[in-house]
Amino acid sequence: MSSRVLQLDPRDNVLIALTDLQPEDPVTFQGQSYTPVVKVPAKHKFATRSLALGDKVVMYGVVVGKASKPIATGELLTISNVQHQASPFREQSKPYAWSPPDVSRWQKETFLGYRRSDGQVGTRNYWLVVPLVFCENKNIQVLKQAFEEELGFAAPQPYRRQVAELVSQYKKTASPTFSSESSGRERLFKNVDGIRFLLHEGGCGGTKEDSNNLCGLIAGYIHNPNVAGATVLSLGCQHAQVAMLREQIRQRNPHFDKPLFIFEQQRSGSEAAMMSEAIQKTFSGLVEANEAQRTPASLSSLCVGLKCGGSDGFSGISANPSIGHTADLIAALGGRTILSEFPELCGVEQELIDRAVNPAVGNRFIQLMRDYAARAAAVRASFEMNPSPGNMRDGLLTDAMKSAGAAKKGGTSPVTAVLDYPEYSTDPGLHLQCTPGNDVECVTAQVGAGASAVLFTSGLGTPTGNPIAPVVKLSTNSELAARMHDIIDIDTGPIIAGQKTIQQMGEEILDLTRRVASGEVRTKAEIKAQEDFIPWKRGVSL
């Protein structure tokens, strides 16, 4: 990709700058010369022909906006001359034909995972401690402190140690030297990756839908193959009842047999009695979880979430299509992938509908998209409000423009299922999941749907992680990878520089995913103990 500009589809009427373009400095693309009217920063777009008021702006071969004022040939597209517009969508008209990529190289590849009795294979082995209602958050925090410090799972505290060293050095009137290392305690349970203590603000005061969804999400985390067992604290009187949680677990696995310890404070006599029993039971569960061993599993056992956050104008060119190719490889191998963020599929609905394995799958996507749009309208919002200031500064001017690049994460494979939140994924192939675009709410939902690892692309940089699933961060550009190296696991910038193809990068990403799944590699988010968890609250507070 030696050109200074790029066209994504022959139908496009814009070109993307791969490097800063100066005014009156002509650029040539496919034999045609274009002269930028003003400076066009890298990642931004300029018109290849004059656009009248109301004319459609086309990228990726789809409508991504309309001219809100006349735009001259070579003129920079900005939020002042382009508005959101997306094409309408309809039911699937014909079956989808797919030519899967060659996966012969990967057929015999395996990862070392934790096999569960229901057939799922985990990439990590965690014990989960979670409240059914926010009233129990304090007790969860007390358990967290006790277990992490005594069992050697506590995260290093480099800043606390740094202050202590400063004090020590000051007393010695010497120059301070710092160390970010922490010896910590030796881990007692070698085969347990950790205990994850989740906190949330739900469980009561909302709608019945919110309570059901929260219980469904927690049930999904307990059912996730990365979890060996769980301890649940309940107050007792809240909307999110224990029976509701048990029903949600049963729906996901009628033969559920993981250790599950549930305690209700209002039935325990005293807080101290409940906490003491919870500690004893949890410790015994950890002893059992420690018996698990990693064993070889085929790549068809992978379930991978596909997410982008802090997107830029290169997201849909480098990182997103790269993990899209990875998703195609996983689908061809019989694994599962989850593409979420419904507000960021606005404008590309028809492509996804047409890729459905049958009309019923496509129609469910249509219904969920329309329901979501109606919910947004009810609170005087819309999908076009999705792009953030950072997105727009880096070239993503409209929601449809952002969506066209975001959808590339899903590759080209057939859509085999559509999940409403917080349903669990089961069928092989690509799943569409109804979630917000919010980074943490989305990743939280993907892991609750069964993702045992997440591929997360970013052009601007974000430290998002998850408590129980490793999150692999991919930069869309090499500048970000160098500047925020402490949060980026792999750089897809070489695609922009013309040094690698999307297919080559997709294969590299799958290999890294395999090594992460085997526990050979810890992601930067894991190293930094980035354990974000935010349930999606769809209703109102009552």
Coordinates of C-alpha atoms in Angstrom, one line a residue:
M1 CA 0.0 0.0 0.0
S2 CA 2.5 2.6 -1.2
S3 CA -0.1 5.1 -2.3
R4 CA -0.8 8.1 -0.1
V5 CA -4.6 7.5 -0.5
L6 CA -6.9 4.6 -0.5
Q7 CA -10.3 3.8 -2.0
L8 CA -12.2 1.0 -0.2
D9 CA -14.7 0.2 -2.9
P10 CA -15.0 1.2 -6.6
R11 CA -18.4 2.7 -5.7
D12 CA -17.0 5.2 -3.2
N13 CA -16.9 8.9 -3.9
V14 CA -14.3 9.6 -1.3
L15 CA -10.6 8.8 -0.9
I16 CA -8.9 8.2 2.5
A17 CA -5.6 9.9 3.3
L18 CA -3.0 7.4 4.5
T19 CA -0.7 10.3 5.4
D20 CA -1.1 14.0 5.8
L21 CA -1.9 15.6 2.4
Q22 CA -1.0 19.2 1.9
P23 CA -3.3 21.7 0.0
E24 CA -2.6 22.2 -3.7
D25 CA -0.3 19.1 -3.6
P26 CA -1.8 16.7 -6.2
V27 CA -2.2 13.0 -5.4
T28 CA -2.7 10.3 -8.1
F29 CA -5.0 7.3 -7.6
Q30 CA -5.6 4.8 -10.4
G31 CA -4.5 7.2 -13.1
Q32 CA -6.6 10.1 -11.8
S33 CA -5.1 13.2 -10.2
Y34 CA -6.8 14.9 -7.2
T35 CA -5.8 18.1 -5.6
P36 CA -6.8 18.7 -1.9
V37 CA -8.4 22.0 -1.4
V38 CA -7.1 22.2 2.2
K39 CA -4.9 20.0 4.3
V40 CA -6.3 16.5 4.7
P41 CA -4.9 14.8 7.9
A42 CA -4.2 11.1 7.8
K43 CA -7.3 9.0 8.4
H44 CA -9.6 11.7 7.0
K45 CA -11.4 11.8 3.7
F46 CA -11.9 14.1 0.7
A47 CA -14.4 14.1 -2.1
T48 CA -13.5 12.6 -5.5
R49 CA -16.2 14.6 -7.2
S50 CA -18.4 17.6 -6.3
L51 CA -21.3 16.8 -4.1
A52 CA -24.5 19.0 -4.0
L53 CA -26.6 19.6 -0.9
G54 CA -28.2 16.2 0.1
D55 CA -25.9 14.0 -2.1
K56 CA -25.0 10.7 -0.6
V57 CA -21.5 10.1 0.7
V58 CA -20.4 6.5 -0.1
M59 CA -17.6 4.5 1.6
Y60 CA -17.1 0.7 1.7
G61 CA -19.7 0.7 -1.1
V62 CA -22.4 1.8 1.3
V63 CA -24.1 5.1 2.2
V64 CA -22.3 6.6 5.2
G65 CA -23.7 10.2 5.2
K66 CA -25.0 13.0 3.1
A67 CA -23.7 16.4 2.2
S68 CA -25.1 19.1 4.5
K69 CA -23.7 21.8 2.1
P70 CA -22.0 21.7 -1.3
I71 CA -18.7 19.9 -1.2
A72 CA -16.1 20.6 -4.0
T73 CA -13.8 17.9 -5.5
G74 CA -10.8 17.6 -3.3
E75 CA -12.5 19.2 -0.3
L76 CA -12.0 17.7 3.2
L77 CA -15.1 16.0 4.7
T78 CA -15.9 17.4 8.1
I79 CA -18.8 17.4 10.6
S80 CA -19.7 20.8 9.2
N81 CA -20.4 19.5 5.7
V82 CA -21.5 15.9 6.3
Q83 CA -24.4 14.5 8.2
H84 CA -25.4 11.0 9.2
Q85 CA -27.5 9.0 6.7
A86 CA -27.9 5.3 6.3
S87 CA -29.6 3.0 3.8
P88 CA -32.8 1.3 4.7
F89 CA -32.9 -2.5 5.1
R90 CA -35.3 -5.3 4.3
E91 CA -35.6 -9.1 4.7
Q92 CA -33.1 -11.5 3.2
S93 CA -33.9 -12.2 -0.5
K94 CA -31.7 -15.1 -1.3
P95 CA -29.4 -17.7 0.4
Y96 CA -25.8 -16.6 1.2
A97 CA -22.9 -18.4 -0.5
W98 CA -19.6 -18.3 1.3
S99 CA -16.1 -19.4 0.3
P100 CA -14.3 -20.1 3.5
P101 CA -10.6 -19.4 3.8
D102 CA -8.0 -22.3 3.6
V103 CA -7.6 -23.5 7.2
S104 CA -5.5 -26.6 6.4
R105 CA -2.6 -25.0 8.4
W106 CA -4.8 -24.9 11.5
Q107 CA -6.7 -28.1 11.4
K108 CA -4.3 -30.0 13.7
E109 CA -3.4 -27.0 15.9
T110 CA -4.6 -27.1 19.5
F111 CA -4.5 -24.9 22.6
L112 CA -4.2 -26.0 26.2
G113 CA -7.5 -25.3 27.9
Y114 CA -9.6 -26.4 30.8
R115 CA -12.3 -28.9 29.8
R116 CA -15.6 -28.6 31.5
S117 CA -18.2 -31.3 31.9
D118 CA -20.6 -29.6 29.5
G119 CA -18.1 -29.8 26.6
Q120 CA -16.9 -26.2 26.8
V121 CA -13.2 -25.4 27.1
G122 CA -11.9 -22.5 29.1
T123 CA -8.8 -20.4 28.5
R124 CA -8.4 -19.5 32.2
N125 CA -9.5 -21.1 35.5
Y126 CA -11.1 -18.6 37.8
W127 CA -13.3 -18.8 40.9
L128 CA -16.0 -16.1 40.8
V129 CA -17.4 -14.2 43.8
V130 CA -20.4 -12.0 42.9
P131 CA -23.3 -10.2 44.6
L132 CA -26.9 -10.5 43.4
V133 CA -27.6 -7.0 44.6
F134 CA -25.5 -3.9 45.2
C135 CA -26.2 -4.1 49.0
E136 CA -23.6 -6.9 49.2
N137 CA -20.8 -5.0 47.5
K138 CA -19.1 -4.2 50.8
N139 CA -19.1 -7.8 51.8
I140 CA -17.6 -8.8 48.4
Q141 CA -14.9 -6.2 49.0
V142 CA -14.1 -7.7 52.4
L143 CA -13.8 -11.2 50.9
K144 CA -11.6 -9.8 48.2
Q145 CA -9.2 -8.4 50.6
A146 CA -9.0 -11.5 52.7
F147 CA -8.6 -14.0 49.9
E148 CA -6.3 -12.0 47.6
E149 CA -3.8 -11.1 50.3
E150 CA -3.7 -14.5 52.0
L151 CA -3.6 -16.6 48.9
G152 CA -1.1 -14.6 46.9
F153 CA -3.5 -13.3 44.2
A154 CA -3.2 -9.7 45.2
A155 CA -2.1 -7.4 42.4
P156 CA 1.2 -5.6 42.8
Q157 CA 0.9 -2.1 44.3
P158 CA 3.8 -0.2 42.7
Y159 CA 2.7 3.2 43.6
R160 CA 2.3 2.4 47.3
R161 CA 5.7 0.9 47.3
Q162 CA 7.1 3.9 45.5
V163 CA 5.8 6.2 48.2
A164 CA 7.3 3.9 50.8
E165 CA 10.6 4.1 49.0
L166 CA 10.4 7.9 48.8
V167 CA 9.9 8.0 52.6
S168 CA 12.8 5.7 53.2
Q169 CA 15.1 7.6 50.9
Y170 CA 14.0 10.9 52.4
K171 CA 14.9 9.7 55.8
K172 CA 18.3 8.7 54.5
T173 CA 18.6 12.1 52.7
A174 CA 19.6 10.2 49.5
S175 CA 18.3 10.4 45.9
P176 CA 15.1 8.3 45.4
T177 CA 15.2 5.2 43.3
F178 CA 12.1 3.4 42.4
S179 CA 11.1 -0.2 41.6
S180 CA 7.7 -1.2 40.2
E181 CA 8.3 -4.8 41.1
S182 CA 6.4 -6.5 43.9
S183 CA 7.4 -9.8 45.4
G184 CA 3.9 -10.5 46.8
R185 CA 3.0 -13.8 48.4
E186 CA 3.5 -17.2 46.8
R187 CA 0.3 -18.5 45.3
L188 CA -1.2 -21.4 47.1
F189 CA -3.4 -22.8 44.3
K190 CA -1.1 -23.2 41.3
N191 CA -3.8 -24.3 38.8
V192 CA -6.2 -21.4 39.7
D193 CA -5.6 -18.2 37.8
G194 CA -7.3 -16.1 40.4
I195 CA -10.5 -15.3 42.3
R196 CA -12.5 -12.6 40.6
F197 CA -14.7 -10.4 42.8
L198 CA -17.4 -8.6 40.7
L199 CA -19.2 -5.4 41.8
H200 CA -22.2 -3.8 40.3
E201 CA -25.0 -1.3 41.1
G202 CA -28.0 -3.5 40.1
G203 CA -30.3 -6.1 41.5
C204 CA -33.0 -3.8 42.9
G205 CA -34.9 -0.6 42.2
G206 CA -35.1 -1.2 38.5
T207 CA -37.5 -3.1 36.2
K208 CA -38.2 -6.8 36.2
E209 CA -36.4 -6.9 32.8
D210 CA -33.3 -5.4 34.4
S211 CA -33.3 -8.0 37.2
N212 CA -33.8 -10.9 34.8
N213 CA -31.0 -9.5 32.6
L214 CA -28.6 -9.1 35.6
C215 CA -29.3 -12.7 36.7
G216 CA -28.9 -13.9 33.1
L217 CA -25.5 -12.1 32.8
I218 CA -24.3 -13.5 36.2
A219 CA -25.5 -17.0 35.1
G220 CA -23.5 -16.5 31.8
Y221 CA -20.4 -15.7 33.8
I222 CA -20.8 -18.7 36.1
H223 CA -21.5 -20.9 33.0
N224 CA -18.5 -19.5 31.1
P225 CA -15.8 -22.2 30.7
N226 CA -13.2 -19.8 32.2
V227 CA -15.0 -20.2 35.6
A228 CA -14.5 -23.3 37.8
G229 CA -17.2 -22.3 40.3
A230 CA -18.8 -19.4 42.1
T231 CA -19.8 -17.9 45.4
V232 CA -22.9 -15.6 45.3
L233 CA -24.0 -13.2 48.1
S234 CA -27.6 -12.2 48.2
L235 CA -29.4 -9.9 50.7
G236 CA -32.7 -11.6 50.3
C237 CA -35.4 -9.0 49.7
Q238 CA -34.1 -7.6 46.3
H239 CA -35.8 -8.0 42.9
A240 CA -33.0 -10.2 41.6
Q241 CA -33.9 -13.3 43.5
V242 CA -31.9 -16.5 44.0
A243 CA -34.6 -18.5 42.2
M244 CA -34.2 -16.2 39.2
L245 CA -30.5 -16.8 39.1
R246 CA -30.9 -20.6 39.4
E247 CA -33.5 -20.5 36.5
Q248 CA -31.1 -18.5 34.3
I249 CA -28.3 -21.1 35.0
R250 CA -30.7 -23.9 34.2
Q251 CA -31.6 -22.3 30.9
R252 CA -27.9 -22.3 29.9
N253 CA -27.1 -25.7 31.3
P254 CA -29.9 -28.1 32.6
H255 CA -27.1 -30.4 33.9
F256 CA -25.0 -27.7 35.6
D257 CA -22.6 -29.3 38.1
K258 CA -20.0 -26.7 39.0
P259 CA -19.6 -25.8 42.7
L260 CA -22.0 -23.0 43.4
F261 CA -22.4 -21.6 46.9
I262 CA -25.2 -19.0 47.5
F263 CA -25.7 -17.2 50.8
E264 CA -28.5 -14.9 51.8
Q265 CA -27.7 -12.4 54.5
Q266 CA -31.3 -12.0 55.8
R267 CA -31.4 -15.7 56.5
S268 CA -27.9 -16.0 58.1
G269 CA -28.5 -14.7 61.6
S270 CA -25.6 -12.4 61.4
E271 CA -23.2 -11.0 58.8
A272 CA -20.3 -12.6 60.6
A273 CA -21.9 -16.0 60.4
M274 CA -22.6 -15.6 56.7
M275 CA -19.1 -14.4 55.9
S276 CA -17.4 -17.1 57.9
E277 CA -19.4 -19.8 56.0
A278 CA -18.8 -18.1 52.7
I279 CA -15.0 -18.1 53.3
Q280 CA -15.0 -21.8 54.3
K281 CA -17.1 -22.9 51.3
T282 CA -15.1 -20.8 48.9
F283 CA -11.8 -22.2 50.1
S284 CA -13.1 -25.7 49.7
G285 CA -14.2 -24.8 46.2
L286 CA -10.8 -23.5 45.4
V287 CA -9.3 -26.7 46.5
E288 CA -11.5 -28.5 44.0
A289 CA -10.8 -26.0 41.2
N290 CA -7.1 -26.5 41.7
E291 CA -7.5 -30.1 40.5
A292 CA -8.2 -28.9 37.0
Q293 CA -5.4 -29.3 34.4
R294 CA -4.9 -27.8 31.0
T295 CA -5.3 -30.4 28.2
P296 CA -5.1 -30.0 24.4
A297 CA -8.3 -28.8 22.7
S298 CA -9.0 -28.1 19.0
L299 CA -9.4 -24.5 17.9
S300 CA -13.1 -25.3 17.3
S301 CA -13.5 -25.0 21.1
L302 CA -12.7 -21.2 21.0
C303 CA -15.4 -18.6 21.5
V304 CA -14.0 -15.2 20.7
G305 CA -15.6 -11.7 21.2
L306 CA -14.9 -9.1 18.5
K307 CA -14.8 -5.5 19.8
C308 CA -13.5 -2.1 18.9
G309 CA -13.2 1.0 21.1
G310 CA -11.5 4.3 20.7
S311 CA -11.8 3.8 17.0
D312 CA -10.1 6.0 14.4
G313 CA -10.1 6.5 10.6
F314 CA -7.8 3.4 10.2
S315 CA -9.9 1.0 12.2
G316 CA -11.9 -0.2 9.3
I317 CA -8.8 -0.5 7.1
S318 CA -6.3 -2.4 9.3
A319 CA -7.3 -3.9 12.7
N320 CA -11.0 -4.5 12.1
P321 CA -10.7 -6.4 8.8
S322 CA -7.7 -8.3 10.3
I323 CA -9.7 -9.7 13.2
G324 CA -12.5 -10.2 10.6
H325 CA -10.2 -12.6 8.8
T326 CA -9.3 -14.2 12.1
A327 CA -13.1 -14.6 12.7
D328 CA -13.5 -16.3 9.3
L329 CA -10.7 -18.7 10.2
I330 CA -12.3 -19.6 13.5
A331 CA -15.7 -20.0 11.8
A332 CA -14.2 -22.3 9.1
L333 CA -12.6 -24.4 11.9
G334 CA -16.0 -24.8 13.7
G335 CA -15.5 -22.2 16.5
R336 CA -17.7 -19.3 17.6
T337 CA -17.3 -15.5 17.3
I338 CA -19.5 -12.8 18.7
L339 CA -19.9 -9.4 16.9
S340 CA -21.9 -6.9 19.1
E341 CA -22.4 -3.1 19.3
F342 CA -25.8 -2.8 17.5
P343 CA -25.5 1.0 17.3
E344 CA -22.3 0.5 15.3
L345 CA -24.0 -1.8 12.7
C346 CA -26.2 1.0 11.6
G347 CA -26.0 1.3 7.8
V348 CA -24.6 -2.1 7.2
E349 CA -27.7 -4.0 8.3
Q350 CA -28.5 -5.3 4.8
E351 CA -25.1 -6.9 4.4
L352 CA -25.5 -8.8 7.7
I353 CA -29.1 -9.7 6.9
D354 CA -28.1 -11.1 3.6
R355 CA -25.4 -13.2 5.3
A356 CA -27.9 -15.0 7.6
V357 CA -28.0 -18.8 7.4
N358 CA -31.8 -18.6 7.1
P359 CA -34.5 -15.9 7.0
A360 CA -35.4 -16.5 10.7
V361 CA -31.9 -15.4 11.8
G362 CA -32.0 -12.4 9.5
N363 CA -35.5 -11.4 10.7
R364 CA -34.5 -11.6 14.4
F365 CA -31.6 -9.2 13.7
I366 CA -34.1 -6.8 12.0
Q367 CA -36.5 -7.0 14.9
L368 CA -33.7 -6.4 17.5
M369 CA -32.2 -3.5 15.6
R370 CA -35.6 -1.8 15.2
D371 CA -36.5 -2.4 18.9
Y372 CA -33.1 -0.9 19.9
A373 CA -33.7 2.2 17.7
A374 CA -37.2 2.6 19.2
R375 CA -35.8 2.5 22.8
A376 CA -33.2 5.1 21.8
A377 CA -35.9 7.3 20.3
A378 CA -38.0 7.0 23.4
V379 CA -35.3 8.8 25.4
R380 CA -34.8 11.4 22.6
A381 CA -31.6 9.8 21.3
S382 CA -30.6 8.0 18.1
F383 CA -27.7 5.9 16.7
E384 CA -26.3 8.9 14.9
M385 CA -25.2 10.2 18.4
N386 CA -22.8 7.2 18.7
P387 CA -19.5 8.6 17.4
S388 CA -17.5 10.2 20.2
P389 CA -15.5 13.5 19.9
G390 CA -12.3 11.3 19.6
N391 CA -13.9 9.3 16.8
M392 CA -14.8 12.4 14.9
R393 CA -11.4 14.1 15.4
D394 CA -9.8 11.0 13.8
G395 CA -12.0 10.8 10.8
L396 CA -15.1 8.9 11.8
L397 CA -17.7 11.7 11.1
T398 CA -21.0 9.8 11.2
D399 CA -22.4 6.7 12.8
A400 CA -22.8 5.0 9.5
M401 CA -19.2 5.7 8.6
K402 CA -18.1 4.3 11.9
S403 CA -20.4 1.3 11.5
A404 CA -19.1 0.4 8.0
G405 CA -15.6 0.0 9.4
A406 CA -16.8 -1.6 12.7
A407 CA -18.7 -4.3 10.9
K408 CA -15.4 -5.5 9.2
K409 CA -14.7 -7.2 12.5
G410 CA -17.2 -9.8 11.5
G411 CA -15.4 -11.0 8.4
T412 CA -17.4 -12.6 5.7
S413 CA -18.7 -15.8 7.2
P414 CA -22.4 -16.6 7.5
V415 CA -24.3 -15.2 10.5
T416 CA -25.5 -18.4 12.3
A417 CA -27.3 -16.8 15.3
V418 CA -28.6 -13.5 16.6
L419 CA -28.5 -13.1 20.4
D420 CA -30.5 -10.7 22.5
Y421 CA -28.8 -9.5 25.7
P422 CA -27.9 -11.5 27.8
E423 CA -28.4 -14.8 25.9
Y424 CA -25.6 -17.4 25.6
S425 CA -24.0 -18.5 22.4
T426 CA -24.0 -22.1 21.4
D427 CA -24.0 -22.6 17.6
P428 CA -20.7 -22.6 15.7
G429 CA -20.0 -19.6 13.5
L430 CA -20.6 -15.9 13.7
H431 CA -23.1 -14.5 16.2
L432 CA -24.6 -11.0 16.3
Q433 CA -25.3 -9.9 19.8
C434 CA -27.5 -7.0 20.9
T435 CA -25.3 -4.7 23.1
P436 CA -24.4 -1.0 23.3
G437 CA -21.2 0.3 21.8
N438 CA -19.9 1.2 25.3
D439 CA -16.6 -0.6 25.6
V440 CA -17.1 -2.2 29.0
E441 CA -20.8 -2.9 28.7
C442 CA -20.1 -4.7 25.4
V443 CA -17.2 -6.8 26.5
T444 CA -19.0 -7.6 29.8
A445 CA -21.9 -8.9 27.6
Q446 CA -19.7 -10.9 25.2
V447 CA -18.1 -12.8 28.1
G448 CA -21.5 -13.3 29.6
A449 CA -22.5 -14.9 26.3
G450 CA -19.6 -17.4 26.5
A451 CA -16.6 -15.6 25.0
S452 CA -13.4 -17.2 26.5
A453 CA -11.2 -14.5 24.9
V454 CA -11.8 -11.1 23.3
L455 CA -10.1 -9.4 20.4
F456 CA -10.3 -5.6 20.9
T457 CA -9.1 -3.1 18.3
S458 CA -8.3 0.6 19.0
G459 CA -7.0 3.5 17.1
L460 CA -6.9 6.0 20.0
G461 CA -6.1 3.6 22.8
T462 CA -8.1 2.2 25.7
P463 CA -7.1 0.1 28.7
T464 CA -10.4 -2.0 28.8
G465 CA -10.1 -5.6 30.2
N466 CA -12.4 -8.2 31.7
P467 CA -12.3 -10.1 35.0
I468 CA -12.4 -13.7 33.6
A469 CA -11.5 -13.5 29.8
P470 CA -8.2 -12.3 28.4
V471 CA -8.7 -9.2 26.2
V472 CA -6.2 -9.0 23.3
K473 CA -5.6 -5.3 22.3
L474 CA -4.8 -4.5 18.7
S475 CA -3.7 -1.0 17.5
T476 CA -4.9 0.2 14.1
N477 CA -1.7 2.2 13.6
S478 CA 1.9 1.9 14.6
E479 CA 2.1 5.3 16.3
L480 CA -0.4 4.2 18.9
A481 CA 1.4 0.9 19.4
A482 CA 4.6 2.8 20.2
R483 CA 3.0 5.5 22.3
M484 CA 0.8 3.2 24.4
H485 CA 2.9 0.1 24.3
D486 CA 1.9 -0.9 27.8
I487 CA -1.7 -1.6 26.7
I488 CA -1.2 -2.9 23.1
D489 CA -0.6 -6.6 22.4
I490 CA -0.3 -6.5 18.6
D491 CA 0.2 -3.7 16.0
T492 CA -1.7 -3.9 12.7
G493 CA -0.1 -0.7 11.5
P494 CA 2.1 -2.6 9.0
I495 CA -1.1 -3.0 6.9
I496 CA -1.3 0.8 6.5
A497 CA 2.4 0.9 5.6
G498 CA 1.9 -1.8 3.0
Q499 CA 4.2 -4.2 4.8
K500 CA 1.6 -6.9 5.5
T501 CA -1.7 -8.0 4.1
I502 CA -5.0 -8.4 6.1
Q503 CA -4.8 -12.1 5.6
Q504 CA -1.2 -12.3 7.0
M505 CA -2.2 -10.2 10.0
G506 CA -5.3 -12.3 10.6
E507 CA -3.2 -15.4 10.7
E508 CA -0.8 -13.8 13.2
I509 CA -3.7 -12.8 15.4
L510 CA -5.1 -16.3 15.4
D511 CA -1.7 -17.6 16.5
L512 CA -1.5 -15.1 19.3
T513 CA -5.0 -15.9 20.3
R514 CA -4.1 -19.6 20.5
R515 CA -1.0 -18.8 22.7
V516 CA -3.1 -16.6 24.9
A517 CA -5.8 -19.3 25.2
S518 CA -3.1 -21.8 26.3
G519 CA -1.9 -19.5 29.0
E520 CA 1.5 -19.1 27.3
V521 CA 0.9 -15.4 27.0
R522 CA -0.8 -13.0 29.4
T523 CA -2.4 -10.0 27.7
K524 CA -1.4 -6.4 28.7
A525 CA -4.9 -6.0 30.2
E526 CA -4.2 -9.0 32.4
I527 CA -0.8 -7.8 33.4
K528 CA -2.3 -4.4 34.4
A529 CA -5.1 -6.2 36.3
Q530 CA -7.7 -4.4 34.1
E531 CA -10.9 -6.1 35.3
D532 CA -13.8 -4.0 34.0
F533 CA -17.3 -5.2 34.6
I534 CA -20.5 -3.1 33.9
P535 CA -23.9 -4.8 33.3
W536 CA -26.1 -3.2 30.7
K537 CA -29.1 -1.5 32.3
R538 CA -31.8 -1.2 29.7
G539 CA -34.7 -0.1 31.8
V540 CA -35.4 2.9 34.1
S541 CA -35.0 3.1 37.9
L542 CA -38.2 2.8 39.8

